[in-house]
Coordinates of C-alpha atoms and ligand atoms in Angstrom, one line a residue:
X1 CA 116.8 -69.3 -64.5
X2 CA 120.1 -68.5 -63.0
X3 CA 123.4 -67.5 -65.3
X4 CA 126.1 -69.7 -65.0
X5 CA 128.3 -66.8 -63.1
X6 CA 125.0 -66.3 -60.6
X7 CA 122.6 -63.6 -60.2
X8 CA 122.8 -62.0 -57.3
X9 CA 119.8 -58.9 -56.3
X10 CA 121.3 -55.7 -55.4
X11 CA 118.9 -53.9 -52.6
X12 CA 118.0 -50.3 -53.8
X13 CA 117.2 -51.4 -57.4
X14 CA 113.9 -51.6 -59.6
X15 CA 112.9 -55.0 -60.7
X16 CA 112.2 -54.2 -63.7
X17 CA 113.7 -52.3 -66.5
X18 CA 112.4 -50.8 -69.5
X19 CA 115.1 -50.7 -72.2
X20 CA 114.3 -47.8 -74.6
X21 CA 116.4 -48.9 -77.9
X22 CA 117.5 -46.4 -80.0
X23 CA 119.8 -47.9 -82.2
X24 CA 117.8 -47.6 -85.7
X25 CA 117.4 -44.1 -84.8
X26 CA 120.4 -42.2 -83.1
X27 CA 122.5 -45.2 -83.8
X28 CA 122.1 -45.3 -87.6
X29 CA 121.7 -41.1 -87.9
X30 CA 125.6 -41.5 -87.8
X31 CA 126.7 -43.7 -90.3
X32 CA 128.8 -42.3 -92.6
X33 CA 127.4 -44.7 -95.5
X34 CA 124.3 -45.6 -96.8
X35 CA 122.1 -47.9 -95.3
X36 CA 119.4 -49.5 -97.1
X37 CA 116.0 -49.2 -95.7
X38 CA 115.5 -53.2 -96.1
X39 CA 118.5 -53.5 -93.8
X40 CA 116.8 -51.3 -91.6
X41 CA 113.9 -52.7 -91.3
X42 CA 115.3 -56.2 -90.8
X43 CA 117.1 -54.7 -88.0
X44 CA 114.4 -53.3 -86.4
X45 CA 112.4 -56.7 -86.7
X46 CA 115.2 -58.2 -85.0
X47 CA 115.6 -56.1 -82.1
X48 CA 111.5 -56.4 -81.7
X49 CA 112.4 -60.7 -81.8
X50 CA 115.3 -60.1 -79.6
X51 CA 112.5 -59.1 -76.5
X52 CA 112.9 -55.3 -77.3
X53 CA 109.3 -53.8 -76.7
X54 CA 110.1 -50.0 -77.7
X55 CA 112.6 -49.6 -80.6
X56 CA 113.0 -45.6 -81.6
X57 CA 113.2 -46.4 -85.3
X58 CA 113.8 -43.0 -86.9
X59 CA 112.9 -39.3 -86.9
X60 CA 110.8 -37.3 -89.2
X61 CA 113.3 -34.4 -90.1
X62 CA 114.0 -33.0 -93.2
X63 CA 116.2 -35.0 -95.0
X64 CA 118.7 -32.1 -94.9
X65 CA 119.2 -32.1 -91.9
X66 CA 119.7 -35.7 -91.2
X67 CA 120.2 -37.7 -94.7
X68 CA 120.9 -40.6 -93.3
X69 CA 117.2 -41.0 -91.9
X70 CA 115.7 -40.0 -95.3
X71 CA 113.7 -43.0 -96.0
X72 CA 111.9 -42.6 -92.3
X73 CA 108.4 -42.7 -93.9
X74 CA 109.5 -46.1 -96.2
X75 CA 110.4 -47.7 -92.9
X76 CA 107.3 -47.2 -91.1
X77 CA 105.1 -48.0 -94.0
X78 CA 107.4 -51.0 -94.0
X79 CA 107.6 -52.5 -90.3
X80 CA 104.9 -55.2 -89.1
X81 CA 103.5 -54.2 -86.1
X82 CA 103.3 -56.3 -82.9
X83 CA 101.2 -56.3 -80.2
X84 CA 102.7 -55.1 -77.0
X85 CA 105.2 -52.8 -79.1
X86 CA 105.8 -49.4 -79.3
X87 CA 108.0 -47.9 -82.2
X88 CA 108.4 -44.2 -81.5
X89 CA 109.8 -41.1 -83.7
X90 CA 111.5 -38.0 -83.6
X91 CA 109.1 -35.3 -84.5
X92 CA 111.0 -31.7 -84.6
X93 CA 108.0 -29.5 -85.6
X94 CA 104.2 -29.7 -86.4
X95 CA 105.0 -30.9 -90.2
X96 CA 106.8 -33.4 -88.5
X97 CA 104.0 -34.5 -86.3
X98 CA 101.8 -34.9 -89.2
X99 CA 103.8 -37.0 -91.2
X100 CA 103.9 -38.9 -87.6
X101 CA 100.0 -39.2 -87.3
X102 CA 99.0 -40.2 -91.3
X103 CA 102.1 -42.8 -90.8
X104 CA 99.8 -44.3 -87.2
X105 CA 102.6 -43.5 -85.1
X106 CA 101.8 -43.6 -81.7
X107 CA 104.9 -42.6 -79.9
X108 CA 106.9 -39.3 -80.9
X109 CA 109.7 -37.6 -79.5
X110 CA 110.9 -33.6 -79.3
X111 CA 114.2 -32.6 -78.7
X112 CA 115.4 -29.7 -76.8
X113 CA 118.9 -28.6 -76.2
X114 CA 119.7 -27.9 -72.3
X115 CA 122.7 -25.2 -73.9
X116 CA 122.1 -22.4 -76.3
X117 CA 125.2 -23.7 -78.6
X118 CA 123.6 -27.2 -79.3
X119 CA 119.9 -25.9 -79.6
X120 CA 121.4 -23.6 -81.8
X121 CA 123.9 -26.3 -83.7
X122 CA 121.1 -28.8 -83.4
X123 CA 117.8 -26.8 -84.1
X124 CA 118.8 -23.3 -85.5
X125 CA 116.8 -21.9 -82.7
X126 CA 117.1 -20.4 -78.8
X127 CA 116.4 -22.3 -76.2
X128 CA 113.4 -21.1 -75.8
X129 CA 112.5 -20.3 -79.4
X130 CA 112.9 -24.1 -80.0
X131 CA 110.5 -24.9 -76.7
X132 CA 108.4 -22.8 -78.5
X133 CA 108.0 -24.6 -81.4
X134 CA 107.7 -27.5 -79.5
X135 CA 104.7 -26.6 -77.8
X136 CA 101.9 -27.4 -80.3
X137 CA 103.8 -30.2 -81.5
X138 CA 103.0 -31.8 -77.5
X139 CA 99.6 -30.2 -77.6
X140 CA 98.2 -32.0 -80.5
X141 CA 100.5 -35.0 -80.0
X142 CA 98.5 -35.8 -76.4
X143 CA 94.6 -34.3 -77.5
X144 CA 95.8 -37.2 -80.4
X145 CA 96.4 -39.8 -77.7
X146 CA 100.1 -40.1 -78.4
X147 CA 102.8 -40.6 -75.9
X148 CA 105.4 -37.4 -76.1
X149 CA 109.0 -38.1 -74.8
X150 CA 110.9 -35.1 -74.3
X151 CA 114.7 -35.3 -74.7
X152 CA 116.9 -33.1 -73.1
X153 CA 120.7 -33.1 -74.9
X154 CA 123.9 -31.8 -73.2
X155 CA 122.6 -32.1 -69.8
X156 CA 126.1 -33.0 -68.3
X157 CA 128.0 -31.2 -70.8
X158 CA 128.6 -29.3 -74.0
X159 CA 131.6 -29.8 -76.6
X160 CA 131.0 -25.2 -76.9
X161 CA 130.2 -24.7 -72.8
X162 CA 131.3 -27.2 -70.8
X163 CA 129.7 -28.1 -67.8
X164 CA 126.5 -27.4 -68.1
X165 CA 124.8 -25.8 -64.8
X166 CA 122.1 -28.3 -63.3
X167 CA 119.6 -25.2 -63.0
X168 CA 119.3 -25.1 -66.8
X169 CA 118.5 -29.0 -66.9
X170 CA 115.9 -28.1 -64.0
X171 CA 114.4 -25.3 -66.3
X172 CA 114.3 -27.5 -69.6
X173 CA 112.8 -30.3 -68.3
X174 CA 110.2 -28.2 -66.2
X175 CA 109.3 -26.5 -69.0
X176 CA 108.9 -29.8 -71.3
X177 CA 106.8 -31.2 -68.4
X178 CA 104.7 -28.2 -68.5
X179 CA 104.4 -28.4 -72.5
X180 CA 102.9 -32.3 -71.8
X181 CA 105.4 -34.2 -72.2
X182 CA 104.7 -38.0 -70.4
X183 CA 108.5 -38.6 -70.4
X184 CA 111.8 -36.9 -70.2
X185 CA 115.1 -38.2 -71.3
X186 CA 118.6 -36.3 -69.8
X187 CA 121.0 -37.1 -72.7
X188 CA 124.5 -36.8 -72.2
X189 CA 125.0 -36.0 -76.0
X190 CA 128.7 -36.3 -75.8
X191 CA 129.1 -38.9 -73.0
X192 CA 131.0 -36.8 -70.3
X193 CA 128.8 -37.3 -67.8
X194 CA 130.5 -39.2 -64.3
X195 CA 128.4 -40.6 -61.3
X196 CA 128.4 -37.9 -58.7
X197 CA 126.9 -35.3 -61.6
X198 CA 124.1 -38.2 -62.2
X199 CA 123.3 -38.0 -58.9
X200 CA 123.3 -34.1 -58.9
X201 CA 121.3 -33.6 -61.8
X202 CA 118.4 -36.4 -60.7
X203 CA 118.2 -34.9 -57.2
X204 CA 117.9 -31.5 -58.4
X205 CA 115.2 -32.5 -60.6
X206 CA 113.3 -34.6 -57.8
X207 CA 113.8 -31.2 -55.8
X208 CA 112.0 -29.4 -58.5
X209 CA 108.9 -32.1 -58.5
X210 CA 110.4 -33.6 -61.7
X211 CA 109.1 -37.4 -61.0
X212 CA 111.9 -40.1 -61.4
X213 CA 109.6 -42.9 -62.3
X214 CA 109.0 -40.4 -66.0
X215 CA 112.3 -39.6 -66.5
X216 CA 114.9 -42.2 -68.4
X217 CA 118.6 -41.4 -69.1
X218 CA 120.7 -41.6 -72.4
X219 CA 124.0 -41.8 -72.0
X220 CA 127.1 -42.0 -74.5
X221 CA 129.8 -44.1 -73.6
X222 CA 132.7 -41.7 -74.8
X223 CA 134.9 -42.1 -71.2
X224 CA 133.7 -45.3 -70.5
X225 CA 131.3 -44.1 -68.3
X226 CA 128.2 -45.3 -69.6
X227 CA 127.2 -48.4 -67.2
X228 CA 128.5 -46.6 -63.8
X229 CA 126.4 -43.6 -65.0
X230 CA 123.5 -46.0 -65.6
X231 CA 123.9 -48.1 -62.4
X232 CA 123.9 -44.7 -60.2
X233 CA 120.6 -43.4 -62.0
X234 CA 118.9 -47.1 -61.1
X235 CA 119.5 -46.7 -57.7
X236 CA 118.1 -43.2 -57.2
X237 CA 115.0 -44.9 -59.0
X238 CA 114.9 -44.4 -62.7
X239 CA 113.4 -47.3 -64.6
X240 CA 113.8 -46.5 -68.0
X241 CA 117.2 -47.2 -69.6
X242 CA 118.0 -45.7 -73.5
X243 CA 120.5 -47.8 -75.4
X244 CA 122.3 -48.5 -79.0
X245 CA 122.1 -52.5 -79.9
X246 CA 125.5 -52.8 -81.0
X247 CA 126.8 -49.8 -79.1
X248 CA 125.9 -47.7 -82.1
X249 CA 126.2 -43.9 -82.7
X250 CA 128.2 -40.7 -81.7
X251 CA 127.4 -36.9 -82.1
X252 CA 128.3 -35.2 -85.0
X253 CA 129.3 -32.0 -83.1
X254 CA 131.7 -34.2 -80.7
X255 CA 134.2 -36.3 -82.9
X256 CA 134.9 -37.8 -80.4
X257 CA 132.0 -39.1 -79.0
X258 CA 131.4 -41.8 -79.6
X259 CA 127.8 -44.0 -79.5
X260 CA 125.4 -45.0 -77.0
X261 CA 125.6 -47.5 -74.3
X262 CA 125.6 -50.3 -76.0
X263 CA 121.9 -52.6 -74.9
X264 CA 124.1 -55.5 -74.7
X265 CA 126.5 -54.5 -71.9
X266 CA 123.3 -53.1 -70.3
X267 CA 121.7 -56.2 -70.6
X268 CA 124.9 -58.6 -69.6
X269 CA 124.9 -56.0 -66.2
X270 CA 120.8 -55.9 -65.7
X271 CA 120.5 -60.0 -65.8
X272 CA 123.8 -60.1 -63.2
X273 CA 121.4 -58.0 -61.1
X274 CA 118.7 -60.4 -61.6
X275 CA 116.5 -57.1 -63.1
X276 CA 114.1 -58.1 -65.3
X277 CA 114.4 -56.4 -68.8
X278 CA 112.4 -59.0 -71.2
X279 CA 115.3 -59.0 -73.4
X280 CA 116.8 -62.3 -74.6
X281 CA 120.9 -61.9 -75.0
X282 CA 121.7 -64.4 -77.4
X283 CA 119.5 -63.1 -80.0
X284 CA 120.3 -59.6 -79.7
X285 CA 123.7 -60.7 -79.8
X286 CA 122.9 -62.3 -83.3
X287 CA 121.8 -58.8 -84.3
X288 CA 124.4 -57.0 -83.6
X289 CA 127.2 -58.9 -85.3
X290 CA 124.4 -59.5 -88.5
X291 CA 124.5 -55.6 -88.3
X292 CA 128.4 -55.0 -88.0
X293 CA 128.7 -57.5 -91.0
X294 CA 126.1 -55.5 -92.8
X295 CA 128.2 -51.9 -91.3
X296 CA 131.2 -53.5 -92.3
X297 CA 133.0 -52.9 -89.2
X298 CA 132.7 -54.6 -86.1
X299 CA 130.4 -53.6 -83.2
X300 CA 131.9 -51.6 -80.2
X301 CA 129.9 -53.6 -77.4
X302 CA 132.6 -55.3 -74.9
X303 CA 129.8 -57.9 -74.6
X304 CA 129.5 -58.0 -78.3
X305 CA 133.3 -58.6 -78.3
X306 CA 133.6 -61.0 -75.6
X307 CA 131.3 -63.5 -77.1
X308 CA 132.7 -63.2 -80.7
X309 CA 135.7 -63.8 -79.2
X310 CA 134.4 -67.1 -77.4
X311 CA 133.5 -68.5 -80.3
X312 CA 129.7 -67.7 -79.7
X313 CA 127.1 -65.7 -80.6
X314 CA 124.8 -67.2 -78.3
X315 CA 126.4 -66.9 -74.7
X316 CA 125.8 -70.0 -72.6
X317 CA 125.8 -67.4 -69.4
X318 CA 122.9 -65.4 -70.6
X319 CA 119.9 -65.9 -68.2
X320 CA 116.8 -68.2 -69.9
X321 CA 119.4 -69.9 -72.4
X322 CA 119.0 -73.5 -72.4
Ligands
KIV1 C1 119.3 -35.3 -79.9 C2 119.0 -36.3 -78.8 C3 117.7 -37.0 -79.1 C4 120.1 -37.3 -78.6 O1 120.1 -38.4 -79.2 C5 121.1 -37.0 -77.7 O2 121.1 -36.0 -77.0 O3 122.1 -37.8 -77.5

């Protein structure tokens, strides 16, 4: 069904887009106050109603490191399971992969650092110590049947380094490929990242027999740059998107970075396009402001915004609304 302000193809652009939402998970990992793990697992629910078919809900780190995601086995104990979705997890070691796989997780996550500061910052560990670790973690993930992402952070930039040199993105993300990871993520951690670079960094990696159809970008919308960045990375073929419902998130080594793009202004842009994503606005709308309420301060998303402001929570525009 057409929007009211028309959908109009774009030549050069996938059909279809998987949104990868990781607003339980990065989102929530940076809120200041406590969330209860009921909220978070209505929100999750939510997201899953909303059309969302893979919803990152947490990661299994020590709750030192990340208090925020300490009730991460409560929540997966907690969350009724659908057919059709996937909910993966952060796994930083092999303790954390066997939490994973007695909790029947079937998705898990590493994360590498692309700069020695952040894998330091981030992981206490090298670059390459931290591959390393990560190695049996993928091994017994995959001989398990699991799905491994592999995330790459700082790939534009680093709040220590600066830019980041494309060659050590190539060399991470070979590397993670070579470990057996079925999908890579370039995060730009602190959302510096402009067009030209996008382009850059996913030729390089094309170059270097990285294939674009298993590798999914993550940016942060710091300069604003979060939809262009995402528009230039459809067109040279990527098909998975990551994105904060709600625009949630930041990095706690950047203060002023601030959260992912948020899945509704992806969204709004994607049905424009007429690019399928399975996602239904209105209700993911819903979620977001239910979730600002809950937050106590209201969401970031310009689409979020907009709508609130109209007076609706359901837009009228949104393709498949009545
Ligand atoms: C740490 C990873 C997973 C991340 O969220 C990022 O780089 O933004």
């Amino acid at each position: 069904m057409p929007s009211d302000y028309g959908t109009t193809p774009w030549e050069g652009l996938p059909e279809r887009v998987t949104i990868w939402e990781v607003g339980p998970r990065d989102g929530l990992q940076n809120e200041a106050a406590h969330v209860p793990v009921d909220v978070k697992a209505e929100f999750v629910e939510r997201l899953v109603q909303a059309g969302l078919a893979t919803v990152e809900v947490t990661s299994l780190v020590h709750p030192r490191w990340v208090p925020q995601l300490a009730d991460a086995d409560e929540l997966l104990r907690r969350l009724p399971r659908h057919d059709g979705v996937r909910f993966p997890v952060l796994v930083p070691n092999e303790r954390g992969l066997d939490r994973a796989l007695d909790l029947g997780v079937t998705d898990v996550a590493v994360f590498a650092s692309v700069t020695e500061s952040f894998a330091r910052a981030n992981l206490n560990r090298t670059v390459a110590e931290s591959l390393e670790m990560f190695a049996p973690v993928v091994a017994r993930a995959r001989e398990a049947g699991l799905g491994v992402r592999g995330y790459l952070s700082m790939c534009f930039g680093d709040p220590w380094e600066g830019t980041v040199p494309i060659e050590q993105v190539v060399a991470v993300a070979t590397r993670l490929r070579e470990l057996g990871c079925t999908e890579l993520s370039l995060g730009d951690t602190i959302g510096v990242a402009t067009p030209g670079r996008v382009v850059a960094v996913l030729d390089a990696l094309s170059a270097a027999g990285v294939p674009v159809e298993d590798t999914a970008v993550h940016f942060h919308d710091t300069y604003g740059q979060a939809l262009a960045n995402t528009l230039t990375a459809l067109r040279r073929g990527v098909t998975t998107v990551d994105a904060s419902a709600g625009g949630l998130g930041g990095c706690p080594y950047a203060r002023s970075a601030t959260g992912n793009l948020a899945t509704e202004d992806l969204v709004w842009q994607l049905n424009g396009l007429g690019i399928d994503c399975g996602v239904d606005l209105g209700r993911l709308v819903e979620t977001s402001t239910w979730l600002a309420t809950e937050l106590g301060r209201p969401s970031p998303s310009r689409t979020v915004q907009a709508l609130a402001a109209n007076g609706a929570s359901r837009p009228h525009h949104n393709r498949g609304e009545p």
